[in-house]
Each structure stands twice: as structure tokens, then as C-alpha cells.
Coordinates of C-alpha atoms and ligand atoms in Angstrom, one line a residue:
X1 CA 114.2 -11.6 155.0
X2 CA 113.7 -7.9 155.7
X3 CA 117.1 -7.7 157.4
X4 CA 118.8 -9.3 154.5
X5 CA 117.3 -7.0 152.0
X6 CA 118.3 -4.0 154.1
X7 CA 121.9 -5.3 154.3
X8 CA 122.1 -5.6 150.6
X9 CA 120.8 -2.1 150.0
X10 CA 123.4 -0.6 152.3
X11 CA 126.2 -3.0 151.2
X12 CA 128.3 -0.2 149.8
X13 CA 128.7 1.2 153.2
X14 CA 130.5 -2.0 154.3
X15 CA 132.9 -1.6 151.4
X16 CA 133.5 2.1 152.3
X17 CA 134.1 1.2 156.0
X18 CA 136.6 -1.6 155.0
X19 CA 138.4 1.0 152.9
X20 CA 138.6 3.4 155.8
X21 CA 140.1 0.7 158.0
X22 CA 142.7 -0.1 155.3
X23 CA 143.8 3.5 155.0
X24 CA 144.0 4.1 158.7
X25 CA 141.1 6.6 158.5
X26 CA 138.6 4.6 160.5
X27 CA 137.9 6.2 163.8
X28 CA 137.7 3.8 166.8
X29 CA 135.4 5.4 169.3
X30 CA 136.5 4.9 172.9
X31 CA 134.0 4.7 175.7
X32 CA 134.5 6.6 179.0
X33 CA 133.5 5.2 182.3
X34 CA 134.3 8.2 184.4
X35 CA 133.7 12.0 184.5
X36 CA 135.8 14.3 182.4
X37 CA 138.9 15.1 184.5
X38 CA 142.7 15.1 184.3
X39 CA 142.4 11.3 184.3
X40 CA 139.8 9.2 182.7
X41 CA 138.6 5.6 182.7
X42 CA 138.7 4.7 179.0
X43 CA 137.5 1.2 177.9
X44 CA 138.0 0.2 181.5
X45 CA 141.6 1.5 181.9
X46 CA 142.7 4.6 183.8
X47 CA 144.5 7.0 181.5
X48 CA 145.7 10.6 181.4
X49 CA 143.2 12.7 179.6
X50 CA 144.8 14.6 176.7
X51 CA 141.7 14.6 174.5
X52 CA 138.8 16.6 175.8
X53 CA 137.9 20.2 175.2
X54 CA 137.2 20.6 179.0
X55 CA 139.9 23.4 179.0
X56 CA 139.0 24.7 182.5
X57 CA 137.9 21.5 184.3
X58 CA 134.4 22.8 184.5
X59 CA 132.7 19.7 183.1
X60 CA 133.1 18.2 186.5
X61 CA 133.6 21.2 188.7
X62 CA 131.6 20.9 192.0
X63 CA 130.0 24.4 191.7
X64 CA 128.9 23.6 188.1
X65 CA 127.5 20.1 188.9
X66 CA 125.7 21.4 192.0
X67 CA 124.1 24.2 190.0
X68 CA 122.9 21.7 187.4
X69 CA 121.4 19.4 190.2
X70 CA 119.7 22.4 191.9
X71 CA 118.2 23.5 188.7
X72 CA 116.8 20.0 188.0
X73 CA 115.1 20.2 191.4
X74 CA 113.4 23.5 190.4
X75 CA 112.8 23.1 186.7
X76 CA 113.1 19.4 185.8
X77 CA 115.4 18.3 183.0
X78 CA 113.7 19.2 179.7
X79 CA 112.9 22.5 178.2
X80 CA 109.6 21.1 176.9
X81 CA 109.5 22.9 173.6
X82 CA 111.2 25.2 171.2
X83 CA 112.1 28.6 172.6
X84 CA 109.3 30.4 170.7
X85 CA 106.5 28.2 171.9
X86 CA 107.1 27.3 175.5
X87 CA 110.8 26.5 175.9
X88 CA 112.2 29.8 177.2
X89 CA 112.7 29.6 180.9
X90 CA 114.0 32.2 183.3
X91 CA 117.2 30.2 183.3
X92 CA 117.7 30.8 179.6
X93 CA 117.3 34.5 179.9
X94 CA 119.6 34.6 182.9
X95 CA 122.3 32.8 181.0
X96 CA 122.0 35.1 178.0
X97 CA 122.1 38.2 180.2
X98 CA 125.2 37.0 182.0
X99 CA 126.9 35.9 178.9
X100 CA 126.4 39.3 177.3
X101 CA 127.7 41.0 180.3
X102 CA 130.7 38.7 180.5
X103 CA 131.6 39.1 176.8
X104 CA 130.8 42.9 176.9
X105 CA 128.3 42.4 174.0
X106 CA 125.0 44.2 173.7
X107 CA 123.1 40.9 173.6
X108 CA 123.5 37.1 173.4
X109 CA 121.2 34.4 172.1
X110 CA 121.9 30.7 172.9
X111 CA 121.5 27.7 170.7
X112 CA 121.6 24.0 171.5
X113 CA 125.2 23.7 170.4
X114 CA 127.9 25.6 168.5
X115 CA 127.1 23.5 165.5
X116 CA 123.4 24.6 165.7
X117 CA 124.5 28.2 166.2
X118 CA 126.4 28.2 162.9
X119 CA 123.7 26.4 160.9
X120 CA 121.2 28.8 162.5
X121 CA 123.0 32.1 162.3
X122 CA 124.5 32.0 158.8
X123 CA 121.4 31.2 156.8
X124 CA 119.4 33.7 158.9
X125 CA 121.8 36.5 157.8
X126 CA 123.0 35.4 154.4
X127 CA 120.8 35.2 151.3
X128 CA 120.6 35.2 147.5
X129 CA 122.8 37.9 146.0
X130 CA 125.3 37.8 148.8
X131 CA 128.9 36.6 148.9
X132 CA 130.4 34.5 151.7
X133 CA 134.1 34.7 152.0
X134 CA 135.5 31.9 154.2
X135 CA 138.9 31.1 155.6
X136 CA 140.0 28.0 153.8
X137 CA 140.2 26.0 157.0
X138 CA 136.9 27.0 158.6
X139 CA 135.0 24.4 160.8
X140 CA 132.5 22.0 159.2
X141 CA 129.6 23.7 160.9
X142 CA 130.4 27.0 159.1
X143 CA 130.7 25.2 155.8
X144 CA 127.3 23.5 156.4
X145 CA 125.8 26.8 157.5
X146 CA 126.9 28.4 154.2
X147 CA 125.7 25.4 152.2
X148 CA 122.2 26.1 153.6
X149 CA 122.2 29.5 151.9
X150 CA 121.7 30.5 148.2
X151 CA 124.7 32.9 148.4
X152 CA 127.8 32.7 146.3
X153 CA 130.8 31.5 148.3
X154 CA 134.6 31.7 148.0
X155 CA 137.6 31.2 150.2
X156 CA 140.7 33.0 151.1
X157 CA 144.1 31.5 152.1
X158 CA 144.2 30.3 155.7
X159 CA 144.8 33.3 158.0
X160 CA 146.1 35.4 155.2
X161 CA 144.8 39.0 155.1
X162 CA 146.5 39.7 151.8
X163 CA 144.5 36.9 150.2
X164 CA 141.3 38.2 151.8
X165 CA 142.0 41.7 150.5
X166 CA 142.3 40.3 147.0
X167 CA 139.0 38.5 147.2
X168 CA 137.3 41.6 148.7
X169 CA 138.7 43.9 146.0
X170 CA 137.8 41.5 143.2
X171 CA 134.2 41.2 144.4
X172 CA 133.5 44.7 145.7
X173 CA 130.3 46.2 144.4
X174 CA 129.0 43.0 142.8
X175 CA 126.9 41.7 145.7
X176 CA 124.2 43.0 148.0
X177 CA 126.3 42.1 151.0
X178 CA 129.7 40.5 151.6
X179 CA 130.3 38.3 154.7
X180 CA 133.7 37.4 156.0
X181 CA 133.6 34.3 158.2
X182 CA 136.4 32.8 160.1
X183 CA 137.1 30.4 163.0
X184 CA 138.6 32.4 165.9
X185 CA 141.0 29.6 167.0
X186 CA 141.5 26.8 164.4
X187 CA 140.7 23.6 166.2
X188 CA 143.2 21.3 164.6
X189 CA 146.3 23.6 164.5
X190 CA 145.6 25.9 167.4
X191 CA 146.5 29.1 165.5
X192 CA 144.5 32.3 166.0
X193 CA 142.8 34.2 163.1
X194 CA 144.4 37.6 162.4
X195 CA 141.1 39.3 163.5
X196 CA 142.3 42.9 163.7
X197 CA 143.5 42.8 160.1
X198 CA 140.3 41.0 159.0
X199 CA 138.1 43.5 160.7
X200 CA 140.1 46.4 159.2
X201 CA 139.7 45.0 155.7
X202 CA 136.0 44.2 156.3
X203 CA 135.4 47.8 157.5
X204 CA 137.2 49.1 154.4
X205 CA 135.1 47.1 152.0
X206 CA 131.8 47.4 154.0
X207 CA 131.7 43.6 154.6
X208 CA 130.1 42.0 157.7
X209 CA 132.3 40.0 160.0
X210 CA 131.4 36.7 161.6
X211 CA 133.9 34.9 163.9
X212 CA 133.3 31.4 165.4
X213 CA 135.2 31.5 168.6
X214 CA 134.4 27.9 169.8
X215 CA 138.0 27.2 170.9
X216 CA 138.5 30.8 172.2
X217 CA 135.5 30.9 174.4
X218 CA 136.8 30.5 178.0
X219 CA 140.3 30.4 176.7
X220 CA 141.3 33.7 175.0
X221 CA 140.8 37.2 176.3
X222 CA 140.7 38.4 179.9
X223 CA 139.4 35.5 182.1
X224 CA 138.2 33.7 178.9
X225 CA 136.0 36.4 177.5
X226 CA 136.9 35.3 174.0
X227 CA 138.7 36.5 170.8
X228 CA 137.0 39.8 170.5
X229 CA 138.2 40.7 174.0
X230 CA 141.6 39.2 173.3
X231 CA 142.1 41.7 170.4
X232 CA 140.1 44.4 172.0
X233 CA 137.7 44.6 169.1
X234 CA 134.5 45.2 171.1
X235 CA 131.7 46.6 168.9
X236 CA 133.7 46.0 165.7
X237 CA 132.9 42.3 165.0
X238 CA 129.3 42.0 163.8
X239 CA 128.6 38.4 165.0
X240 CA 130.5 36.3 167.5
X241 CA 129.5 32.6 167.5
X242 CA 130.6 30.6 170.4
X243 CA 130.2 27.2 172.1
X244 CA 129.3 26.3 175.7
X245 CA 130.4 22.7 175.0
X246 CA 134.2 23.2 175.3
X247 CA 135.7 25.4 178.0
X248 CA 132.3 26.0 179.6
X249 CA 132.1 22.3 180.3
X250 CA 128.4 21.6 179.3
X251 CA 126.7 21.7 175.9
X252 CA 125.3 24.7 174.1
X253 CA 126.1 27.4 171.6
X254 CA 125.7 31.2 171.4
X255 CA 125.7 34.2 169.1
X256 CA 126.8 37.5 170.6
X257 CA 126.5 40.9 169.0
X258 CA 124.0 43.7 168.8
X259 CA 120.4 43.6 170.1
X260 CA 119.0 43.8 166.6
X261 CA 121.1 40.8 165.7
X262 CA 119.8 38.6 168.5
X263 CA 116.2 39.9 168.0
X264 CA 116.5 38.8 164.3
X265 CA 117.9 35.4 165.2
X266 CA 115.0 34.7 167.5
X267 CA 112.7 35.3 164.6
X268 CA 114.6 33.6 161.8
X269 CA 117.3 31.2 163.3
X270 CA 115.9 27.9 162.3
X271 CA 117.5 25.7 165.1
X272 CA 116.1 28.3 167.5
X273 CA 112.6 28.1 166.0
X274 CA 112.4 24.4 165.1
X275 CA 114.6 22.6 167.7
X276 CA 114.0 22.5 171.5
X277 CA 115.9 24.8 173.8
X278 CA 119.1 24.0 175.7
X279 CA 118.3 21.6 178.5
X280 CA 117.8 22.8 182.1
X281 CA 121.0 21.2 183.6
X282 CA 123.1 22.5 180.7
X283 CA 121.8 26.1 181.1
X284 CA 122.3 26.0 184.9
X285 CA 125.8 24.6 184.5
X286 CA 126.7 27.3 182.0
X287 CA 125.4 30.0 184.4
X288 CA 127.6 28.7 187.1
X289 CA 130.5 28.6 184.6
X290 CA 130.0 32.2 183.6
X291 CA 129.8 33.2 187.3
X292 CA 133.1 31.3 188.1
X293 CA 134.9 33.0 185.1
X294 CA 133.5 36.4 186.0
X295 CA 134.8 36.1 189.6
X296 CA 138.4 35.0 188.9
X297 CA 140.9 34.5 186.1
X298 CA 142.5 31.7 188.1
X299 CA 141.4 28.7 185.9
X300 CA 142.2 30.5 182.6
X301 CA 145.6 31.5 184.0
X302 CA 146.3 27.9 185.0
X303 CA 145.3 26.6 181.6
X304 CA 147.8 28.9 179.9
X305 CA 150.6 28.0 182.3
X306 CA 150.0 24.3 181.6
X307 CA 150.0 25.0 177.9
X308 CA 153.3 26.9 177.9
X309 CA 155.0 24.3 180.1
X310 CA 153.8 21.3 178.1
X311 CA 154.4 22.8 174.7
X312 CA 157.9 24.1 175.6
X313 CA 158.9 20.6 176.9
X314 CA 157.5 18.8 173.8
X315 CA 159.6 21.0 171.5
X316 CA 162.6 20.4 173.6
X317 CA 162.1 16.7 173.2
X318 CA 162.1 17.3 169.4
X319 CA 158.4 17.0 168.6
X320 CA 156.9 19.3 166.0
X321 CA 153.9 21.1 167.5
X322 CA 153.1 23.0 164.4
X323 CA 152.1 26.7 164.6
X324 CA 149.9 26.6 167.7
X325 CA 149.3 29.8 169.7
X326 CA 146.8 28.3 172.1
X327 CA 146.5 25.3 174.5
X328 CA 145.6 23.2 171.5
X329 CA 148.8 21.1 170.9
X330 CA 149.1 19.3 167.6
X331 CA 151.9 16.7 167.6
X332 CA 152.5 16.4 163.9
X333 CA 153.2 12.9 162.6
X334 CA 152.1 13.1 159.0
X335 CA 151.4 9.5 158.1
X336 CA 147.9 8.3 159.0
X337 CA 148.9 4.8 160.0
X338 CA 151.8 6.2 162.2
X339 CA 149.3 8.5 163.9
X340 CA 147.0 5.6 164.7
X341 CA 149.9 3.5 165.9
X342 CA 151.2 6.3 168.1
X343 CA 147.7 6.8 169.6
X344 CA 147.4 3.1 170.4
X345 CA 150.9 3.0 172.0
X346 CA 150.0 6.1 174.1
X347 CA 146.9 4.4 175.3
X348 CA 148.8 1.2 176.3
X349 CA 151.3 3.4 178.2
X350 CA 148.5 5.3 180.0
X351 CA 147.8 8.4 177.9
X352 CA 144.5 9.1 176.0
X353 CA 145.5 11.0 172.9
X354 CA 143.4 10.4 169.8
X355 CA 144.9 10.4 166.3
X356 CA 143.4 13.0 164.0
X357 CA 143.4 12.0 160.4
X358 CA 141.8 12.9 157.0
X359 CA 139.2 14.2 156.5
X360 CA 139.4 16.1 159.8
X361 CA 142.8 17.3 158.6
X362 CA 144.4 17.2 155.1
X363 CA 145.9 13.9 153.9
X364 CA 149.5 13.4 155.1
X365 CA 149.0 15.8 158.0
X366 CA 147.9 13.3 160.6
X367 CA 148.6 14.1 164.2
X368 CA 147.9 13.5 167.8
X369 CA 146.1 16.5 169.2
X370 CA 146.9 17.1 172.9
X371 CA 144.3 19.2 174.6
X372 CA 145.6 20.8 177.8
X373 CA 143.4 21.7 180.7
X374 CA 143.5 23.7 183.9
X375 CA 142.6 20.3 185.5
X376 CA 146.1 18.9 184.8
X377 CA 148.6 19.1 187.7
X378 CA 152.3 19.5 187.1
X379 CA 152.7 15.8 187.9
X380 CA 150.1 14.9 185.3
X381 CA 152.0 16.9 182.6
X382 CA 155.3 15.4 183.7
X383 CA 153.8 11.9 183.4
X384 CA 152.4 12.7 179.9
X385 CA 155.7 14.1 178.7
X386 CA 157.6 11.0 179.8
X387 CA 155.2 8.7 177.9
X388 CA 155.3 10.9 174.8
X389 CA 159.1 10.7 174.9
X390 CA 159.1 7.0 175.3
X391 CA 156.6 6.3 172.5
X392 CA 158.2 9.0 170.2
X393 CA 161.6 7.3 170.5
X394 CA 160.2 3.8 170.0
X395 CA 158.4 4.8 166.8
X396 CA 161.3 6.9 165.5
X397 CA 159.5 10.2 165.6
X398 CA 162.1 11.9 167.8
Ligands
LIG401 C1 133.6 22.5 168.3 C2 133.3 23.5 167.3 C3 132.0 23.8 167.0 C4 130.9 22.9 167.5 O1 130.5 23.2 168.8 P1 129.5 22.2 169.6 O2 129.0 23.1 170.7 O3 130.3 21.1 170.0 O4 128.5 21.9 168.6 C5 131.7 24.8 166.1 N1 132.7 25.6 165.6 C6 134.0 25.4 165.9 C7 135.1 26.2 165.3 C8 134.4 24.3 166.7 O5 135.6 24.1 167.0

């Protein structure tokens, strides 16, 4: 009886789900039976991995996994509590110190994820009487972070400094503080925010800059030091948000900036205060990842070589790879159902490449997003290109 009543109460969800299926917007979640690597076992089949954010192959790097195992032996698995009560271990402090050094920032504070970092940092800094000015295509976690504040909010055209200038000019002098917030690398298109121009404008209008460098962390800048290093803007970006869940291969988030910023976030960042710390193996894995990246640029160099090779060949084949400037490779297909079909055929041929559809990208801009990694060999890339060519011809895309 109870079950039936519940079903009726949530009946509208079944209708919504059916509608998603009809429109090709229903996400079929695949299950992996292997570690993240160049190849994966997906739903029992071995396929080439073109989907994960494991840019540098660190998710399954022997030094990283060994560090996590050793830390478990010393500290167990769980942090036990929130950071402010009993959850800060020597490991957390070591990671933050090393990250700050790596990124050449005064200080770093970690969060449980990049998402947590945004919903923690933004409301801790932004309040009533402030204005948040967001790039039109900012990540969902930035949008949610802003929604948790009482500030006014507006957008500027994607990666368009002239549009940002207009918004700053229009609102100058009317708010306690203005914040300009942007993704560093836009995850669905792979383009890079024009940060030098944004910083210049923010400085001119006295606005505070926040950049979410989730896809730039471990990818952009010298040896993966991130977007601030890439543009040599050290000390000029007020808050750098990052993730440890992508190139760093584990799960975690961070905010980098001045000491006063991280001191404040430790007092007022709600996910810091009310959600338990990063887990022991995650922290230890990230320490090993920072060590690896500090020692050598080899993995980052390899990632970029792979990206250039693959993207060049895809364009030669006739695919539209959009306006990417990074290893994120959108293969633009447009139609939602075509993208789903393309993804299904890739899988049958041995490539794992998920279709990305509305609402993750705008309607009619569906795509396969290929994520390249330092873990791919030239043979892997060659195999992937051949399969893309075959499926692309079969479905009339090229
Ligand atoms: C992936 C991503 C996040 C979320 O990071 P997690 O560590 O996975 O929570 C936040 N911001 C941007 C721009 C991202 O691409």
C-alpha cells in the first residue's frame, strides 16, 4: 500500500523521464568494471576511453595509488569530522601547503570537491548589496553558488570583454562590491576565458575576480599550474577555484589566493564548516599528484601533444571540433538524437564517447565530447580516429 501511494505521488517524474527519453535527452549511465585508463571495461566490454577527465593518467598512476594505500595504513580512510572540529589532519595541511607552492599562491584551502568549493566560496564572499557578474556559460556549481547569495546577478556575453566592460560601466558605483566570475576553461567547448582582459577591466572598475579553473588545473600553465600561471597573472586574480577531481585524478576542490582569503573561508565557507573533510586516500593521492607535477612537465606535455595530434586529424577528416583551445574536444553534431546514435555506434565499434545534450549544452548543440589524456598512446589515438571516421561516414556527418 505504502509503495503504491509513493508511486502515485511521484508519478509526474515517470512522465518527465519518458519525455526525456523521447527527446534524446535521457542520460544512460554506463558502469565501469576497470580502473580509469586509456582503455576501460564499460558494461562488460573493453573500449577506448575518450570520456574521463583523467587528463594526466593520475587516477591510476602507481605512485598516486601507492600514496593513497600508505596513507590508509597510517591514518585510516575517513577524516572523522568537519575540518573545524576534528577533521584536519597533517595530510590536509601538507596538501594545502604543497598546492600553494605549486600554484605560486600565498595560500590554499581545500574542499571536498570543486562543486563544494564554489558553493562554499561564493556565498562566503558575496552578500546583500553586491553584484555578481558571470560569464553566460559558467558552470552549474558557480550558478548554484551565486543562487545561495542575496546579491544581484547579471551575465556578460560568453568570453566577451566588451560585453563585460558594458556591464561594469553600467553598474559602477551602485553596489558595495562587484564580483566578476568566470570558468577558466569552458568544459563543454574547451575555450579559455580571456583572463588578462577580464582582470584589466576588473582592476579598472575595482571589481573582485574569481576564476574557476577546474579544467585548467593540471592542464594549463607550466607543468599544469593552472590558468593564472598560463597568463602570468600571479597576484592579480583574487580567487582561484580549482578541482582535484580531474587532472589530479582523485576527488577534491580548492580555493587559492591570499592568506586572508583562506583564513576567511575557514571561518565562513559552509561546506568547510558543515561537511566532513576530504578523505585520507584522496588527500594522499593529491599530494602525490602535486609532487609528480612539481618534478616534471612530462605528463602535461604528453597531454598537449596528444590533443594537438588528435584534433588536427579530426579536422582533416572533416569533423567540426568547435572553438577548443585545450585537450577538450567537442565533436559538434547538433541534433540530440544524432549525438545519442553516434555515441551508441562508437561504443559498438569500441570507443567510449558520451553524447552531451541539453541541458548540459544548449538545444541543437549536441555533441560527442572527446577527452584526451596523457594516458593515450599514439596507437590508441590512431584506433580512435579510425573508428570516428567510420561512424562519421556511416551517419553522414563527414
Ligand atoms: C567539473 C567542474 C566542477 C566540479 O568539480 P568536482 O570536483 O567534480 O566537483 C566545478 N567547476 C567547473 C568549471 C567544472 O568543470
